[in-house]
Amino acid sequence: MIEKIIVLEDVDPAIFYGVNNTNMQLIKALYPKLRIVARDNVIKVLGDETEMCTFEENILKLEKFCAEYNSLKEEDILDTIKGSGPSAKSDNVIVFSVMGKPISPRTENQQKLVKAFDKEDMIFSIGPAGTGKTYVAIALAVRALKNKQIKKIILSRPAVEAGEKLGFLPGDMKEKIDPYLQPLYDALEDMIPAQKLKEYMELNIIQIAPLAFMRGRTLNDAVVILDEAQNTTSQQIKMFLTRMGTNTKMIITGDLTQIDLSASQTSGLIQASKILKGVKGISFIEMNKKDIVRHKLVTQIVDAYEKYEKEQKTKTESKNIN
């Protein structure tokens, strides 16, 4: 009789054990010769050495499966322990949501973003609201972290004041800044179980910070995403891009129709697009209205604003001629 302790490092124990511990009850029933006690992320096993080795091997397989798909069902456990292994999922899937739903590229340009991520170290993804620029970028970063290709994810946004002054918002600096970063939190919460996400953030494996916090850093072994890059100045985006270290990929997303900078400031994203196009190792993905995957009204809103802006431009040009 020997004792073995297995620590679940890559999964949320609540998902692994199942609702009301149903998964663990099934596992215990499949290994009647072993005494199994599970608490928090630790599984303690007592029994025959040969049986123990088989048990540990299958638990590690189940842990890997659960970490990848954010779910573990009775059929997955039975398939693994009976030797056939869990059923394979679609190759097109980037990651699985916390509800176990596949997150895949849904348009041709989203697919281009996924392919560019595999080939290049720096990608600019530019397009209108609702095209999935940020969501797909974060999914790619989560996949890289799950596959242990990187050690951390760093997400950043410029904290541009659009309507509200930071000084008038309640709370300390973190509480003032967090509203700007909420879309990034929302995407992460879709893809990583709450307990695991909290752990990652406490350990700085996932970092979310305003762009100003990037100064002076060298970012190694990471996927780094700069969101809302149209609201960076020329100096800010240059500072950000030159933070790139070894084994690091950068994704820069932005919408050139939603620039909140003052009229006297040039968007760093516009300038970077002109300067860096053609540089080897940098890819530019242009999203458009066909890539909008939100409510159908979003496409109609984008169309209406484009039409209005063209009309205003025509009127201004006519006045200048006269």
CSV table of C-alpha atoms in Angstrom, one decimal:
chain,number,residue,atom,x,y,z
A,1,MET,CA,0.0,0.0,0.0
A,2,ILE,CA,1.4,3.4,-1.0
A,3,GLU,CA,0.1,7.0,-0.8
A,4,LYS,CA,0.2,9.4,-3.6
A,5,ILE,CA,-0.7,13.1,-3.8
A,6,ILE,CA,-1.8,14.7,-7.1
A,7,VAL,CA,-2.1,18.5,-7.3
A,8,LEU,CA,-4.5,19.9,-10.0
A,9,GLU,CA,-2.5,22.9,-11.3
A,10,ASP,CA,-4.2,23.9,-14.6
A,11,VAL,CA,-8.0,23.5,-13.9
A,12,ASP,CA,-10.7,24.9,-11.7
A,13,PRO,CA,-11.4,22.1,-9.1
A,14,ALA,CA,-15.1,22.9,-9.2
A,15,ILE,CA,-15.3,22.1,-12.9
A,16,PHE,CA,-13.0,19.0,-12.6
A,17,TYR,CA,-14.9,17.5,-9.6
A,18,GLY,CA,-18.3,18.3,-11.2
A,19,VAL,CA,-21.6,19.6,-9.7
A,20,ASN,CA,-22.0,18.1,-6.2
A,21,ASN,CA,-18.7,16.1,-6.8
A,22,THR,CA,-20.4,13.9,-9.4
A,23,ASN,CA,-17.2,13.5,-11.5
A,24,MET,CA,-15.2,12.5,-8.5
A,25,GLN,CA,-17.9,10.0,-7.4
A,26,LEU,CA,-17.7,8.4,-10.8
A,27,ILE,CA,-13.9,8.3,-10.7
A,28,LYS,CA,-14.0,6.6,-7.3
A,29,ALA,CA,-16.5,4.1,-8.5
A,30,LEU,CA,-14.2,3.2,-11.4
A,31,TYR,CA,-11.3,2.6,-9.0
A,32,PRO,CA,-12.9,0.7,-6.2
A,33,LYS,CA,-9.6,-0.7,-4.9
A,34,LEU,CA,-8.2,2.8,-4.2
A,35,ARG,CA,-9.1,5.1,-1.4
A,36,ILE,CA,-9.5,8.6,-2.9
A,37,VAL,CA,-9.9,11.9,-1.0
A,38,ALA,CA,-10.2,15.1,-3.0
A,39,ARG,CA,-10.1,18.6,-1.3
A,40,ASP,CA,-9.5,21.9,-3.0
A,41,ASN,CA,-7.0,21.2,-5.8
A,42,VAL,CA,-5.4,18.2,-4.1
A,43,ILE,CA,-6.3,14.5,-4.7
A,44,LYS,CA,-4.9,12.1,-2.1
A,45,VAL,CA,-4.8,8.4,-3.1
A,46,LEU,CA,-4.0,5.3,-1.1
A,47,GLY,CA,-3.7,1.8,-2.6
A,48,ASP,CA,-1.9,-0.7,-4.8
A,49,GLU,CA,1.1,0.8,-6.7
A,50,THR,CA,0.2,-0.6,-10.1
A,51,GLU,CA,-3.4,0.6,-9.8
A,52,MET,CA,-2.1,3.9,-8.5
A,53,CYS,CA,0.1,4.5,-11.7
A,54,THR,CA,-2.9,3.9,-14.0
A,55,PHE,CA,-5.1,6.2,-11.9
A,56,GLU,CA,-2.5,9.0,-11.9
A,57,GLU,CA,-2.0,8.7,-15.7
A,58,ASN,CA,-5.7,9.0,-16.3
A,59,ILE,CA,-6.2,11.9,-13.9
A,60,LEU,CA,-3.4,13.8,-15.7
A,61,LYS,CA,-5.2,13.1,-19.1
A,62,LEU,CA,-8.5,14.3,-17.6
A,63,GLU,CA,-6.8,17.4,-16.2
A,64,LYS,CA,-5.3,18.3,-19.6
A,65,PHE,CA,-8.7,17.8,-21.3
A,66,CYS,CA,-10.5,19.9,-18.7
A,67,ALA,CA,-8.0,22.7,-19.0
A,68,GLU,CA,-8.3,22.8,-22.7
A,69,TYR,CA,-12.1,22.6,-23.0
A,70,ASN,CA,-13.2,24.2,-19.7
A,71,SER,CA,-15.5,21.2,-19.1
A,72,LEU,CA,-15.5,17.6,-18.0
A,73,LYS,CA,-18.4,15.3,-18.5
A,74,GLU,CA,-19.3,11.7,-17.5
A,75,GLU,CA,-18.6,10.4,-21.1
A,76,ASP,CA,-15.1,12.1,-21.1
A,77,ILE,CA,-14.2,10.3,-17.9
A,78,LEU,CA,-15.5,7.0,-19.1
A,79,ASP,CA,-13.8,7.3,-22.5
A,80,THR,CA,-10.5,8.1,-20.8
A,81,ILE,CA,-10.5,5.5,-18.1
A,82,LYS,CA,-11.8,2.8,-20.4
A,83,GLY,CA,-8.9,3.5,-22.8
A,84,SER,CA,-10.5,5.2,-25.8
A,85,GLY,CA,-9.7,8.7,-24.7
A,86,PRO,CA,-12.0,11.8,-24.8
A,87,SER,CA,-13.5,12.6,-28.2
A,88,ALA,CA,-11.6,15.0,-30.3
A,89,LYS,CA,-12.9,18.5,-31.0
A,90,SER,CA,-12.8,20.7,-34.1
A,91,ASP,CA,-9.4,21.8,-35.3
A,92,ASN,CA,-10.9,25.2,-36.1
A,93,VAL,CA,-11.5,26.0,-32.5
A,94,ILE,CA,-9.2,28.5,-30.8
A,95,VAL,CA,-10.3,27.8,-27.2
A,96,PHE,CA,-13.5,26.7,-25.4
A,97,SER,CA,-15.5,29.1,-23.2
A,98,VAL,CA,-16.2,28.5,-19.5
A,99,MET,CA,-19.5,27.1,-20.7
A,100,GLY,CA,-17.7,24.6,-22.9
A,101,LYS,CA,-18.7,26.3,-26.1
A,102,PRO,CA,-16.1,26.5,-29.0
A,103,ILE,CA,-14.7,30.0,-29.7
A,104,SER,CA,-13.7,29.9,-33.4
A,105,PRO,CA,-13.0,32.5,-36.1
A,106,ARG,CA,-16.3,33.3,-37.6
A,107,THR,CA,-15.3,35.3,-40.7
A,108,GLU,CA,-12.6,35.2,-43.4
A,109,ASN,CA,-10.7,38.1,-41.8
A,110,GLN,CA,-10.9,36.6,-38.3
A,111,GLN,CA,-9.4,33.5,-39.8
A,112,LYS,CA,-6.6,35.6,-41.3
A,113,LEU,CA,-5.9,37.0,-37.8
A,114,VAL,CA,-5.6,33.5,-36.5
A,115,LYS,CA,-3.2,32.4,-39.3
A,116,ALA,CA,-1.1,35.6,-38.9
A,117,PHE,CA,-0.7,34.9,-35.2
A,118,ASP,CA,0.8,31.6,-36.0
A,119,LYS,CA,3.3,33.1,-38.5
A,120,GLU,CA,4.2,36.6,-37.3
A,121,ASP,CA,5.3,38.2,-34.1
A,122,MET,CA,3.4,41.5,-34.5
A,123,ILE,CA,-0.1,41.8,-35.9
A,124,PHE,CA,-2.2,45.0,-36.4
A,125,SER,CA,-5.9,44.2,-36.5
A,126,ILE,CA,-7.9,47.3,-37.6
A,127,GLY,CA,-11.6,47.6,-38.2
A,128,PRO,CA,-15.0,48.9,-37.0
A,129,ALA,CA,-16.8,48.0,-33.8
A,130,GLY,CA,-18.1,44.5,-33.4
A,131,THR,CA,-15.7,42.7,-35.8
A,132,GLY,CA,-14.2,40.6,-33.0
A,133,LYS,CA,-10.7,42.1,-33.1
A,134,THR,CA,-10.1,42.1,-29.4
A,135,TYR,CA,-12.1,39.0,-28.6
A,136,VAL,CA,-10.2,36.8,-31.1
A,137,ALA,CA,-6.9,38.3,-30.0
A,138,ILE,CA,-7.6,37.5,-26.3
A,139,ALA,CA,-8.7,33.9,-27.3
A,140,LEU,CA,-5.4,33.5,-29.1
A,141,ALA,CA,-3.5,34.7,-26.1
A,142,VAL,CA,-5.4,32.3,-23.8
A,143,ARG,CA,-4.7,29.4,-26.1
A,144,ALA,CA,-0.9,30.2,-26.0
A,145,LEU,CA,-1.0,30.3,-22.2
A,146,LYS,CA,-2.9,27.0,-21.9
A,147,ASN,CA,-0.4,25.4,-24.3
A,148,LYS,CA,2.5,26.8,-22.2
A,149,GLN,CA,3.9,28.6,-25.2
A,150,ILE,CA,4.2,31.7,-23.1
A,151,LYS,CA,4.4,32.6,-19.4
A,152,LYS,CA,2.0,35.5,-19.2
A,153,ILE,CA,-0.7,37.6,-21.0
A,154,ILE,CA,-0.4,41.4,-20.9
A,155,LEU,CA,-3.5,43.4,-21.9
A,156,SER,CA,-3.4,47.2,-22.2
A,157,ARG,CA,-5.5,50.2,-23.3
A,158,PRO,CA,-4.9,53.9,-23.4
A,159,ALA,CA,-7.0,55.5,-20.7
A,160,VAL,CA,-8.4,58.3,-22.9
A,161,GLU,CA,-11.0,60.5,-21.3
A,162,ALA,CA,-14.1,60.3,-23.5
A,163,GLY,CA,-16.8,62.3,-21.8
A,164,GLU,CA,-15.8,61.7,-18.1
A,165,LYS,CA,-12.7,63.1,-16.4
A,166,LEU,CA,-10.7,60.5,-14.4
A,167,GLY,CA,-10.3,62.9,-11.5
A,168,PHE,CA,-14.1,63.1,-11.0
A,169,LEU,CA,-14.6,59.3,-11.0
A,170,PRO,CA,-14.9,57.7,-7.5
A,171,GLY,CA,-12.3,55.5,-5.9
A,172,ASP,CA,-8.5,55.0,-6.0
A,173,MET,CA,-6.5,54.9,-9.2
A,174,LYS,CA,-7.3,51.2,-9.9
A,175,GLU,CA,-11.1,51.9,-9.5
A,176,LYS,CA,-10.7,55.0,-11.8
A,177,ILE,CA,-8.9,53.0,-14.5
A,178,ASP,CA,-10.9,49.7,-14.3
A,179,PRO,CA,-13.9,51.0,-16.3
A,180,TYR,CA,-11.6,51.6,-19.3
A,181,LEU,CA,-10.3,48.0,-19.0
A,182,GLN,CA,-13.7,46.3,-18.4
A,183,PRO,CA,-14.1,45.0,-22.0
A,184,LEU,CA,-10.8,43.1,-21.5
A,185,TYR,CA,-12.0,41.6,-18.2
A,186,ASP,CA,-15.3,40.6,-19.9
A,187,ALA,CA,-13.5,38.6,-22.6
A,188,LEU,CA,-11.2,36.8,-20.1
A,189,GLU,CA,-14.2,35.9,-17.9
A,190,ASP,CA,-15.7,34.2,-21.0
A,191,MET,CA,-12.7,32.0,-21.5
A,192,ILE,CA,-11.1,31.3,-18.1
A,193,PRO,CA,-13.0,29.9,-15.0
A,194,ALA,CA,-13.4,32.6,-12.3
A,195,GLN,CA,-11.3,31.0,-9.7
A,196,LYS,CA,-8.5,30.3,-12.2
A,197,LEU,CA,-8.6,33.8,-13.6
A,198,LYS,CA,-8.4,35.3,-10.1
A,199,GLU,CA,-5.3,33.1,-9.4
A,200,TYR,CA,-3.7,34.1,-12.7
A,201,MET,CA,-4.2,37.8,-11.9
A,202,GLU,CA,-2.9,37.5,-8.3
A,203,LEU,CA,0.2,35.8,-9.7
A,204,ASN,CA,0.6,38.4,-12.5
A,205,ILE,CA,0.3,35.6,-15.1
A,206,ILE,CA,-2.4,37.8,-16.6
A,207,GLN,CA,-1.8,41.5,-16.3
A,208,ILE,CA,-4.3,44.2,-17.3
A,209,ALA,CA,-3.0,47.8,-17.1
A,210,PRO,CA,-3.3,51.2,-18.8
A,211,LEU,CA,-0.8,51.9,-21.5
A,212,ALA,CA,1.1,54.4,-19.3
A,213,PHE,CA,2.1,51.5,-17.0
A,214,MET,CA,4.1,49.9,-19.9
A,215,ARG,CA,6.9,52.5,-19.9
A,216,GLY,CA,10.4,51.1,-19.0
A,217,ARG,CA,9.4,47.5,-19.2
A,218,THR,CA,10.8,44.7,-21.4
A,219,LEU,CA,8.1,42.1,-22.1
A,220,ASN,CA,9.4,38.6,-22.5
A,221,ASP,CA,7.6,35.2,-22.9
A,222,ALA,CA,4.2,36.8,-23.4
A,223,VAL,CA,1.3,37.7,-25.7
A,224,VAL,CA,0.8,41.4,-25.4
A,225,ILE,CA,-2.4,43.0,-26.6
A,226,LEU,CA,-2.9,46.8,-27.1
A,227,ASP,CA,-6.6,47.5,-27.5
A,228,GLU,CA,-8.1,50.8,-28.7
A,229,ALA,CA,-4.8,51.7,-30.3
A,230,GLN,CA,-6.4,54.5,-32.3
A,231,ASN,CA,-6.4,56.5,-29.1
A,232,THR,CA,-2.6,56.4,-28.7
A,233,THR,CA,-0.4,59.3,-29.6
A,234,SER,CA,2.6,58.7,-31.8
A,235,GLN,CA,5.0,58.7,-28.8
A,236,GLN,CA,2.8,56.2,-26.9
A,237,ILE,CA,2.5,53.6,-29.6
A,238,LYS,CA,6.2,53.8,-30.4
A,239,MET,CA,6.9,53.3,-26.6
A,240,PHE,CA,4.6,50.3,-26.6
A,241,LEU,CA,5.9,48.6,-29.7
A,242,THR,CA,9.5,48.9,-28.4
A,243,ARG,CA,8.7,47.0,-25.2
A,244,MET,CA,8.8,43.8,-27.2
A,245,GLY,CA,11.1,41.1,-25.8
A,246,THR,CA,12.1,37.5,-26.6
A,247,ASN,CA,9.4,34.9,-27.3
A,248,THR,CA,6.8,37.6,-27.4
A,249,LYS,CA,3.9,38.3,-29.7
A,250,MET,CA,2.1,41.6,-29.9
A,251,ILE,CA,-1.5,42.2,-31.3
A,252,ILE,CA,-2.5,45.8,-31.8
A,253,THR,CA,-6.2,46.4,-32.3
A,254,GLY,CA,-8.1,49.6,-33.2
A,255,ASP,CA,-10.9,51.3,-35.0
A,256,LEU,CA,-10.0,54.4,-37.0
A,257,THR,CA,-13.6,55.7,-36.9
A,258,GLN,CA,-13.5,56.0,-33.1
A,259,ILE,CA,-10.6,58.3,-32.4
A,260,ASP,CA,-11.2,60.2,-29.1
A,261,LEU,CA,-7.9,62.2,-29.2
A,262,SER,CA,-8.1,66.0,-29.4
A,263,ALA,CA,-8.1,67.5,-33.0
A,264,SER,CA,-4.5,68.7,-32.5
A,265,GLN,CA,-3.2,65.1,-31.8
A,266,THR,CA,-2.3,62.5,-34.5
A,267,SER,CA,-3.5,59.0,-33.9
A,268,GLY,CA,-0.4,56.8,-33.2
A,269,LEU,CA,-2.2,53.9,-35.0
A,270,ILE,CA,-2.6,55.8,-38.2
A,271,GLN,CA,1.0,56.8,-38.1
A,272,ALA,CA,2.3,53.3,-37.2
A,273,SER,CA,0.2,51.8,-40.1
A,274,LYS,CA,2.0,54.1,-42.6
A,275,ILE,CA,5.5,53.6,-41.1
A,276,LEU,CA,5.4,49.9,-40.5
A,277,LYS,CA,3.6,48.5,-43.5
A,278,GLY,CA,6.0,46.3,-45.5
A,279,VAL,CA,8.2,45.5,-42.5
A,280,LYS,CA,9.0,41.8,-42.4
A,281,GLY,CA,7.5,40.0,-39.4
A,282,ILE,CA,4.6,42.5,-39.1
A,283,SER,CA,1.1,41.6,-40.5
A,284,PHE,CA,-1.8,44.0,-41.0
A,285,ILE,CA,-5.4,42.6,-41.0
A,286,GLU,CA,-8.1,44.9,-42.2
A,287,MET,CA,-11.5,44.1,-40.8
A,288,ASN,CA,-14.7,45.5,-42.4
A,289,LYS,CA,-18.5,45.5,-42.1
A,290,LYS,CA,-18.7,41.9,-43.3
A,291,ASP,CA,-16.8,40.9,-40.1
A,292,ILE,CA,-19.2,42.4,-37.7
A,293,VAL,CA,-20.5,39.5,-35.5
A,294,ARG,CA,-22.6,41.5,-33.0
A,295,HIS,CA,-26.3,42.3,-33.3
A,296,LYS,CA,-27.4,42.9,-36.9
A,297,LEU,CA,-28.2,46.5,-35.9
A,298,VAL,CA,-24.5,47.2,-35.4
A,299,THR,CA,-23.8,46.8,-39.1
A,300,GLN,CA,-26.7,49.2,-39.9
A,301,ILE,CA,-25.4,51.7,-37.4
A,302,VAL,CA,-21.9,51.6,-39.0
A,303,ASP,CA,-23.5,52.0,-42.5
A,304,ALA,CA,-25.6,55.0,-41.3
A,305,TYR,CA,-22.6,56.8,-39.8
A,306,GLU,CA,-20.4,56.2,-42.9
A,307,LYS,CA,-23.2,57.7,-45.1
A,308,TYR,CA,-23.5,60.7,-42.8
A,309,GLU,CA,-19.7,61.3,-42.7
A,310,LYS,CA,-19.5,61.1,-46.5
A,311,GLU,CA,-22.4,63.6,-46.8
A,312,GLN,CA,-20.7,66.0,-44.4
A,313,LYS,CA,-17.4,65.7,-46.3
A,314,THR,CA,-19.1,66.5,-49.6
A,315,LYS,CA,-20.8,69.6,-48.0
A,316,THR,CA,-17.5,70.8,-46.6
A,317,GLU,CA,-15.7,70.3,-50.0
A,318,SER,CA,-18.5,72.2,-51.8
A,319,LYS,CA,-18.2,75.1,-49.4
A,320,ASN,CA,-14.5,75.3,-49.9
A,321,ILE,CA,-14.8,75.3,-53.7
A,322,ASN,CA,-17.4,78.1,-53.5
